[in-house]
Amino acid sequence: MGMDWLWWKHGVIYQIYPRSFYDSNGDGVGDLPGIIEKLDYLSGLGIDGIWLSPINTSPMFDFGYDISDYRGIDPVFGTQKDFDYFLAEAHRRGIRVILDLVMNHTSHLHSWFKESRSSRENPKRDWYIWHDGRKGRHPNNWMAFFGGRAWEWDEKTRQYYLHSFLREQPDVNWRNPDFRRAMFGEIAYWLERGVDGFRLDVVNMFIKDELFRDNPFTIGAYPRPYDLQRHVYDRDRPELHEMLKDFRKLIDSYDERMSVGEVVVENPGNPALAAGCLGAEGDELHLSFDFSSINQRWSAAGFLKCIEAWEAAVPETAWPCNVLNNHDQPRSRSRFGGGTDAPARVKLAAAMLLTLRGTPFLYYGEEIGMSNGKIPRAELQDPVGKRYWPFHPGRDPERTPMQWSAEPNAGFSSGRPWLRVNEDYRRVNVDLQSGDGGSVLEFYRKLIALRRSHPALNRGSWESAGDAKNDVLCYTRTHGREKMLVVLNFSASPRRTRPALDGAWRVALSTHKSVAIEYPELDVGLAPYEATVMEYIDAE
């Protein structure tokens, strides 16, 4: 690649949920040695970075999002030596490594919290958020993300501590300078070891209101469940930006490192809020997730609206990223539906994700069209599912083991998997799709290669080339003299499109058309669910 190639900006990032990727020792849980074994597969896919969901030491009340030692590797995933070998082997293949950084809270078993809890006079008391009750009740009306009150009474020190999630996940106090120095020390530890970046869990929740004011409710009276509370005072506080600028300075003091933030929102997505964490001068996070597209139904016009809103929100000095799947949301194949048309819809979504402006993030199994698993109630693992079944099935369905082959347990493990393998694994797996030109996997490989070889696609500007009212999404990507046109038919019926663009065009990649077909002018017939990328042919 050219000298100006930035892996986190121009490349493709692949999220691995380590428990579910590949189990090397037969204990039913995916691990670091398992990921090492699959690095050649990932390299062949063409990705530039791997984001690992949490692998730090944890009692696993929330599957690693409750860290008890930021510098440790949890034994379920392997050892420090395994991690160093994984890092070296990934780097040897030109693949960067992003760790999940959970900094809104720690585990209640972290040594910092044990000290903080030991007495009101302890030097680390103020590293967490402690508060007296109010008139014999909780300090305020804040609700926890997983339901119930966000305050837990501590009998020993006669105060409440704040936990925005489980009571085993006490919130830290970012307003305390000693705590901030200590946490930045944990980050520097991994940067020194060669880690390339961090994904920040619930980044906009780090700072809470200094006055601990009650949150308003959308409807009805107090108390109500979490999702009816408007989270005005327990997130999105203006002081967050100063903290993120300090964090950015630390990251930028090392070469070619990056950060990406998960911005929690109450609406389906909030581009302005996500973009706000990038900083008006592009001096906060390198990237942040806007989840509008994850919550968008199957509709060309709907996606166009999402893309335009995101493009408008991202500051000129910053860079967008795009995502259709992650470990907290039902998989896109299941969300987009389509029955027998599902694989065609999956390819169309892939063509969109990998040709938009911004860094694409893939979620393991997305590249073969994995769908949500069906987990019987007795086998639920996720605390959300256990608590709210049947109203919320939990997040287990999108975390089922990777489907490598038609062998028992989908080739994921020789033992009993920690979570039931999806029942469709004999029809949907890596082995079956590898080398099959019509498969979802091979289409992803071609798309990633196309994106890499065309600067217009990996760094060019984006412009709409139609209103999408006929179910066809059209847009151009331009860099210098190179211009690409992306045409996506979201309809189950044939369509015609006539984008108002001059010149002749040549097919670069398509689900239906042969590569190199030329169009002297743009009057294009489209098959159902066709995705076609064309290249402008310069008159010269």
XYZ file of C-alpha atoms in Angstrom:
540
model
C 0.000 0.000 0.000
C 1.025 3.643 -0.408
C 2.853 5.594 2.250
C -0.369 7.354 3.246
C -2.261 4.085 3.911
C -3.612 4.155 7.474
C -4.773 0.707 8.560
C -7.614 1.936 10.832
C -8.845 4.479 8.292
C -8.471 2.790 4.910
C -8.550 -0.859 5.969
C -11.209 -3.302 7.213
C -11.610 -4.289 10.898
C -12.918 -7.711 11.991
C -14.494 -8.215 15.409
C -13.897 -11.521 17.171
C -15.930 -12.666 20.165
C -13.119 -14.880 21.527
C -15.326 -17.404 23.380
C -16.994 -18.290 20.089
C -14.294 -18.144 17.426
C -12.192 -21.328 17.672
C -11.455 -23.656 20.578
C -7.953 -25.131 20.464
C -8.040 -27.328 23.586
C -11.494 -28.936 23.577
C -12.879 -27.215 26.676
C -15.761 -25.779 24.668
C -14.581 -22.170 24.883
C -12.739 -20.310 22.120
C -9.256 -19.097 23.025
C -6.172 -17.168 21.869
C -4.331 -20.236 20.491
C -7.527 -20.925 18.495
C -7.454 -17.438 16.987
C -3.760 -17.905 16.115
C -4.691 -21.084 14.201
C -7.181 -19.076 12.119
C -4.958 -16.073 11.315
C -4.239 -17.399 7.820
C -7.986 -17.562 7.182
C -8.357 -13.941 8.322
C -5.361 -12.878 6.265
C -6.944 -14.560 3.227
C -10.152 -12.653 3.841
C -8.126 -9.456 3.438
C -8.757 -7.731 6.772
C -6.372 -5.167 8.288
C -7.250 -5.328 11.982
C -8.819 -7.594 14.599
C -10.895 -6.227 17.464
C -11.078 -8.726 20.319
C -14.009 -8.550 22.727
C -12.625 -8.543 26.323
C -9.888 -11.054 27.174
C -8.744 -9.489 30.468
C -9.018 -11.297 33.808
C -12.668 -11.397 34.858
C -15.094 -13.307 37.097
C -17.344 -13.300 33.979
C -20.565 -11.977 35.493
C -20.958 -10.162 32.153
C -18.606 -12.237 29.991
C -15.500 -10.135 30.464
C -17.125 -6.716 30.543
C -16.366 -6.861 34.275
C -12.565 -6.656 34.487
C -10.754 -7.572 37.720
C -7.228 -7.047 36.337
C -6.598 -4.817 33.309
C -3.107 -6.242 32.793
C -4.084 -9.901 33.041
C -5.297 -12.353 30.400
C -8.158 -14.506 31.650
C -7.057 -18.173 31.874
C -10.137 -19.257 29.903
C -8.549 -17.571 26.835
C -4.908 -18.462 27.491
C -1.760 -16.964 28.986
C 0.318 -13.788 28.623
C 2.661 -15.853 26.447
C -0.264 -16.851 24.203
C -1.223 -13.197 23.829
C 2.328 -12.123 22.925
C 2.522 -14.908 20.343
C -0.887 -13.936 18.932
C 0.207 -10.280 18.669
C 3.467 -11.227 16.943
C 1.752 -13.608 14.494
C -0.951 -11.060 13.641
C 1.671 -8.350 13.060
C 3.721 -10.735 10.925
C 0.709 -10.950 8.589
C 0.153 -7.187 8.594
C -2.916 -7.475 10.847
C -3.290 -4.956 13.697
C -4.827 -5.786 17.091
C -7.492 -3.781 18.935
C -8.390 -4.628 22.547
C -11.749 -3.978 24.158
C -11.249 -1.403 26.895
C -13.971 -1.354 29.566
C -13.436 1.889 31.453
C -16.881 2.924 32.691
C -16.728 0.303 35.441
C -14.570 -2.505 36.817
C -15.443 -5.812 38.408
C -16.448 -5.621 42.079
C -13.491 -8.006 42.580
C -10.920 -5.551 41.191
C -8.338 -4.648 43.866
C -9.203 -0.953 43.380
C -12.839 -1.546 44.330
C -11.934 -3.830 47.223
C -9.858 -0.965 48.645
C -12.512 1.620 47.844
C -15.107 -0.500 49.652
C -12.923 -1.173 52.703
C -13.617 2.163 54.430
C -14.776 5.720 53.764
C -11.256 6.920 54.571
C -9.464 4.685 52.062
C -7.366 6.693 49.510
C -9.219 4.878 46.681
C -12.687 5.592 48.107
C -13.220 8.374 45.558
C -12.054 6.179 42.652
C -15.658 4.938 42.508
C -18.970 6.769 42.842
C -20.235 6.592 46.436
C -23.164 8.589 47.783
C -25.344 8.914 50.854
C -28.991 8.003 50.564
C -31.667 10.654 50.197
C -34.380 10.700 52.850
C -33.760 7.038 53.619
C -33.911 6.069 49.939
C -31.532 5.801 46.954
C -29.401 8.885 46.136
C -31.490 9.521 42.987
C -33.750 7.760 40.498
C -31.120 6.470 38.055
C -31.854 3.051 36.619
C -29.303 0.392 35.600
C -28.906 -0.677 31.975
C -29.873 -4.285 32.750
C -32.888 -3.219 34.830
C -33.417 -2.242 38.458
C -31.798 0.567 40.413
C -28.323 1.806 39.512
C -27.438 2.083 43.238
C -26.311 -0.714 45.568
C -26.271 -0.344 49.355
C -23.000 -1.246 51.085
C -23.727 -2.274 54.667
C -20.153 -1.980 55.899
C -19.535 1.671 54.959
C -23.223 2.719 55.057
C -23.287 4.316 51.590
C -24.513 3.458 48.098
C -22.242 2.840 45.120
C -23.282 3.436 41.494
C -23.449 0.615 38.931
C -24.851 1.481 35.505
C -24.936 -2.238 34.653
C -24.807 -5.242 37.028
C -24.155 -4.658 40.733
C -20.932 -6.633 40.131
C -19.840 -3.781 37.813
C -19.300 -0.659 39.982
C -18.852 2.597 38.021
C -15.490 4.350 38.339
C -15.042 8.062 39.005
C -13.333 9.762 36.056
C -13.439 13.075 37.893
C -10.752 11.821 40.297
C -7.252 12.745 38.960
C -5.517 9.853 40.777
C -7.930 7.354 39.239
C -7.449 8.900 35.784
C -3.656 8.609 36.071
C -3.963 4.970 37.166
C -6.312 4.060 34.284
C -4.104 5.842 31.751
C -1.251 3.741 33.163
C -3.184 0.557 32.339
C -3.717 1.821 28.785
C -0.026 2.722 28.376
C 0.902 -0.783 29.569
C -0.830 -2.316 26.513
C 0.458 0.337 24.130
C 3.995 -0.491 25.299
C 3.325 -4.164 24.599
C 2.466 -3.309 20.992
C -1.328 -3.280 20.972
C -2.528 -1.117 18.064
C -5.767 0.301 19.411
C -8.740 0.122 21.718
C -12.480 -0.123 21.408
C -14.001 1.864 24.274
C -17.086 0.298 25.816
C -19.997 2.733 26.526
C -17.678 5.728 26.109
C -20.332 8.416 26.566
C -21.257 7.099 30.030
C -17.837 7.767 31.616
C -18.752 11.060 33.304
C -21.853 11.573 35.466
C -23.620 14.703 36.629
C -21.786 16.326 39.528
C -25.072 17.194 41.256
C -26.597 13.707 40.770
C -29.864 15.169 39.507
C -32.836 12.864 38.862
C -33.345 11.725 35.276
C -36.692 12.653 33.684
C -39.030 9.904 32.529
C -40.453 9.748 29.044
C -43.919 8.783 30.306
C -45.562 7.942 33.585
C -44.357 8.347 37.120
C -41.287 7.314 39.071
C -40.084 4.584 39.296
C -40.153 3.092 35.804
C -37.903 0.643 33.916
C -34.603 1.759 32.443
C -35.812 2.142 28.882
C -38.484 4.688 29.845
C -35.987 6.872 31.653
C -34.337 9.637 29.670
C -30.651 9.352 30.507
C -29.846 13.032 30.767
C -27.608 13.134 33.839
C -25.837 9.753 33.882
C -24.217 10.128 30.434
C -23.271 12.612 27.676
C -21.877 15.142 30.139
C -19.875 18.047 28.645
C -16.799 17.198 30.784
C -16.358 13.989 28.765
C -14.714 15.905 25.909
C -11.804 17.163 28.004
C -11.149 13.583 29.183
C -11.284 12.242 25.594
C -8.782 14.883 24.444
C -6.341 13.726 27.137
C -6.941 10.111 26.126
C -6.280 10.988 22.457
C -2.970 12.663 23.369
C -1.877 9.452 25.107
C -2.830 7.280 22.095
C -1.213 9.695 19.607
C 2.064 9.654 21.545
C 2.538 6.197 19.938
C 2.762 5.614 16.172
C -0.280 4.528 14.153
C -2.501 3.631 17.103
C -6.257 4.228 17.216
C -9.426 4.309 19.291
C -13.068 3.595 18.449
C -15.948 4.305 20.810
C -19.265 2.636 21.468
C -21.699 5.521 21.947
C -24.811 4.358 23.796
C -28.046 5.987 22.647
C -31.718 5.615 23.532
C -32.929 6.158 19.964
C -32.222 3.732 17.112
C -29.103 5.808 16.483
C -27.881 9.329 17.025
C -25.301 10.443 14.444
C -24.747 13.817 16.136
C -23.984 12.177 19.487
C -21.606 9.627 17.948
C -19.897 12.325 15.874
C -19.580 14.514 18.981
C -17.150 11.976 20.476
C -14.799 12.539 17.514
C -14.321 16.164 18.594
C -15.069 19.276 16.560
C -11.387 19.375 15.548
C -11.102 15.604 15.154
C -9.075 15.596 18.395
C -11.042 13.108 20.530
C -11.731 9.509 19.420
C -10.332 8.393 16.043
C -13.642 6.636 15.235
C -17.040 6.180 16.865
C -19.974 3.913 16.095
C -23.303 5.326 14.990
C -25.789 2.456 15.271
C -28.471 3.967 13.014
C -27.722 1.441 10.256
C -27.799 -1.523 12.691
C -31.332 -0.474 13.614
C -32.447 0.291 10.057
C -34.943 -2.048 8.415
C -34.481 -3.398 4.878
C -35.061 -0.309 2.732
C -32.951 1.574 0.188
C -34.548 4.898 1.187
C -34.034 4.114 4.882
C -30.344 3.382 4.421
C -29.893 6.478 2.265
C -31.325 8.567 5.113
C -28.907 6.922 7.609
C -25.890 7.482 5.350
C -26.741 11.128 4.648
C -27.304 11.879 8.352
C -23.973 10.246 9.307
C -22.100 12.026 6.497
C -23.577 15.363 7.627
C -22.714 14.767 11.304
C -19.031 13.737 11.020
C -16.732 16.790 11.281
C -14.542 17.501 8.227
C -11.443 16.858 10.325
C -12.696 13.401 11.389
C -13.525 10.075 9.715
C -16.647 7.871 9.856
C -16.898 4.130 10.394
C -19.734 1.795 9.425
C -21.136 -1.358 11.003
C -24.057 -3.755 10.495
C -23.334 -6.349 13.214
C -21.823 -6.739 16.691
C -21.960 -8.886 19.828
C -24.931 -6.970 21.313
C -27.331 -6.921 18.343
C -29.221 -9.616 16.422
C -27.255 -10.591 13.318
C -28.042 -8.693 10.124
C -28.988 -11.837 8.196
C -31.755 -12.465 10.740
C -32.737 -8.792 10.964
C -32.949 -8.347 7.196
C -34.938 -11.556 6.690
C -35.834 -12.516 3.133
C -36.300 -16.288 3.601
C -34.716 -17.978 0.570
C -33.562 -14.520 -0.566
C -31.502 -14.071 2.623
C -28.073 -14.831 1.030
C -28.799 -12.310 -1.758
C -29.711 -9.675 0.836
C -26.555 -10.482 2.806
C -24.408 -9.877 -0.304
C -26.207 -6.619 -1.068
C -25.628 -5.390 2.512
C -21.966 -6.402 2.233
C -21.593 -4.405 -0.991
C -23.029 -1.357 0.766
C -20.919 -1.717 3.935
C -17.657 -2.139 2.024
C -18.205 0.695 -0.451
C -19.379 3.462 1.900
C -17.023 6.225 3.032
C -15.455 5.215 6.337
C -13.909 2.213 8.038
C -16.023 -0.968 7.768
C -16.298 -3.218 10.831
C -17.237 -6.866 10.274
C -18.420 -9.261 13.003
C -17.141 -12.842 12.936
C -19.391 -15.072 10.800
C -20.922 -12.085 8.988
C -18.715 -12.993 6.019
C -20.445 -16.393 5.621
C -23.947 -15.082 6.386
C -24.359 -16.537 9.871
C -27.778 -15.965 11.430
C -29.018 -15.841 15.024
C -28.920 -19.124 16.888
C -31.904 -20.540 18.757
C -30.991 -20.972 22.415
C -33.421 -22.861 24.685
C -34.193 -21.042 27.923
C -32.414 -23.683 30.018
C -29.178 -23.002 28.087
C -29.182 -19.181 28.266
C -25.814 -17.728 29.300
C -26.324 -13.976 28.976
C -27.428 -12.215 32.213
C -29.821 -10.053 30.166
C -31.583 -13.109 28.721
C -31.730 -14.871 32.087
C -33.335 -11.830 33.692
C -35.745 -10.734 30.965
C -36.713 -13.902 29.096
C -39.096 -14.095 27.184
C -39.353 -10.288 26.718
C -35.643 -10.093 25.809
C -33.951 -13.319 24.629
C -30.554 -11.908 25.617
C -27.517 -11.589 23.379
C -26.637 -15.278 23.091
C -28.228 -15.745 19.620
C -25.622 -13.467 17.981
C -22.740 -15.045 19.939
C -23.037 -18.674 18.791
C -19.827 -20.499 17.763
C -18.225 -19.730 14.408
C -19.280 -22.226 11.732
C -16.063 -23.584 10.247
C -17.269 -26.844 8.726
C -20.034 -29.474 8.586
C -18.179 -31.551 11.197
C -19.669 -31.973 14.703
C -19.990 -28.657 16.594
C -19.390 -26.886 13.243
C -15.654 -27.628 13.608
C -15.499 -25.088 16.451
C -14.582 -27.476 19.264
C -13.919 -31.149 19.954
C -15.727 -30.680 23.297
C -19.206 -29.460 24.172
C -19.416 -25.793 23.082
C -20.125 -23.193 25.788
C -23.120 -22.136 23.680
C -25.182 -24.260 21.328
C -24.020 -24.196 17.681
C -26.517 -22.784 15.189
C -28.608 -25.574 13.637
C -27.867 -24.432 10.047
C -24.082 -25.055 10.336
C -24.075 -27.927 7.809
C -25.418 -25.543 5.139
C -23.620 -22.365 6.249
C -19.898 -22.785 6.962
C -16.445 -21.676 5.845
C -15.417 -24.999 4.270
C -18.495 -25.173 2.068
C -18.178 -21.567 0.869
C -14.402 -21.444 0.309
C -13.666 -21.580 -3.413
C -17.370 -21.388 -4.367
C -17.519 -18.300 -6.608
C -21.204 -17.725 -5.836
C -20.850 -17.892 -2.051
C -21.226 -15.070 0.462
C -17.648 -15.662 1.680
C -16.075 -15.330 -1.775
C -18.125 -12.200 -2.440
C -16.751 -10.644 0.765
C -13.202 -11.540 -0.327
C -13.740 -9.913 -3.734
C -15.321 -6.815 -2.169
C -12.469 -6.350 0.311
C -9.893 -6.776 -2.487
C -11.788 -4.282 -4.691
C -11.968 -1.771 -1.843
C -8.246 -2.095 -1.181
C -7.257 -1.627 -4.839
C -9.383 1.497 -5.457
C -8.515 4.693 -3.561
C -11.985 6.049 -4.453
C -13.500 3.251 -2.347
C -11.108 3.294 0.613
C -10.722 7.053 0.977
C -12.778 8.937 -1.626
C -15.669 11.335 -1.106
C -19.275 10.059 -1.083
C -22.186 11.510 -3.015
C -25.721 10.267 -3.539
C -26.750 9.630 -7.172
C -30.502 9.179 -6.680
C -33.344 9.400 -4.146
C -33.755 5.600 -3.650
C -37.540 5.866 -4.058
C -37.477 3.011 -6.596
C -35.736 0.712 -4.012
C -32.390 1.343 -5.725
C -29.586 2.939 -3.723
C -27.028 4.711 -5.959
C -23.953 6.672 -4.942
C -20.547 7.656 -6.240
C -17.131 7.507 -4.589
C -14.493 9.871 -5.974
C -10.772 10.297 -5.358
C -8.777 12.470 -7.747
C -9.610 11.298 -11.257
C -10.934 7.930 -10.106
C -14.709 7.636 -9.836
C -16.773 4.598 -8.819
C -20.544 4.128 -8.962
C -22.349 1.758 -6.584
C -25.824 0.514 -7.586
C -27.825 -1.573 -5.089
C -31.296 -2.976 -5.840
C -33.036 -3.593 -2.509
C -36.128 -4.926 -4.265
C -37.129 -8.557 -4.866
C -38.179 -7.427 -8.369
C -36.134 -6.275 -11.379
C -35.510 -2.524 -11.581
C -34.060 0.026 -13.998
C -31.940 2.955 -12.949
C -30.671 5.969 -14.884
C -28.315 7.957 -12.642
C -27.703 11.453 -14.040
C -23.975 10.908 -14.567
C -22.009 11.562 -17.751
C -19.462 9.354 -19.439
C -18.953 5.645 -19.958
C -18.721 3.099 -17.140
C -17.309 -0.412 -16.736
C -18.442 -3.122 -14.282
C -15.752 -3.717 -11.625
C -17.685 -6.214 -9.465
C -21.263 -7.468 -9.496
C -23.502 -10.153 -8.050
C -25.123 -10.610 -11.470
C -23.174 -8.907 -14.275
C -19.896 -9.988 -15.842
C -16.877 -7.919 -14.917
C -15.714 -5.517 -17.693
C -19.152 -5.038 -19.304
C -19.212 -1.418 -20.483
C -22.056 1.096 -20.457
C -21.550 4.000 -22.884
C -24.355 5.700 -20.952
C -26.087 4.828 -17.685
C -29.366 3.047 -18.333
C -28.974 -0.060 -16.238
C -31.339 -3.001 -15.850
C -31.003 -4.667 -12.442
C -31.892 -8.176 -11.305
C -33.610 -8.611 -7.911
C -31.127 -7.832 -5.094
C -28.395 -7.005 -7.581
C -25.303 -5.205 -6.296
C -23.012 -3.729 -8.961
C -19.939 -1.521 -8.624
C -18.811 0.339 -11.754
C -15.718 2.313 -12.632
C -15.772 5.522 -14.661
C -13.906 5.146 -17.965
C -11.956 8.311 -18.595
C -12.610 9.745 -22.061
C -8.859 9.689 -22.606
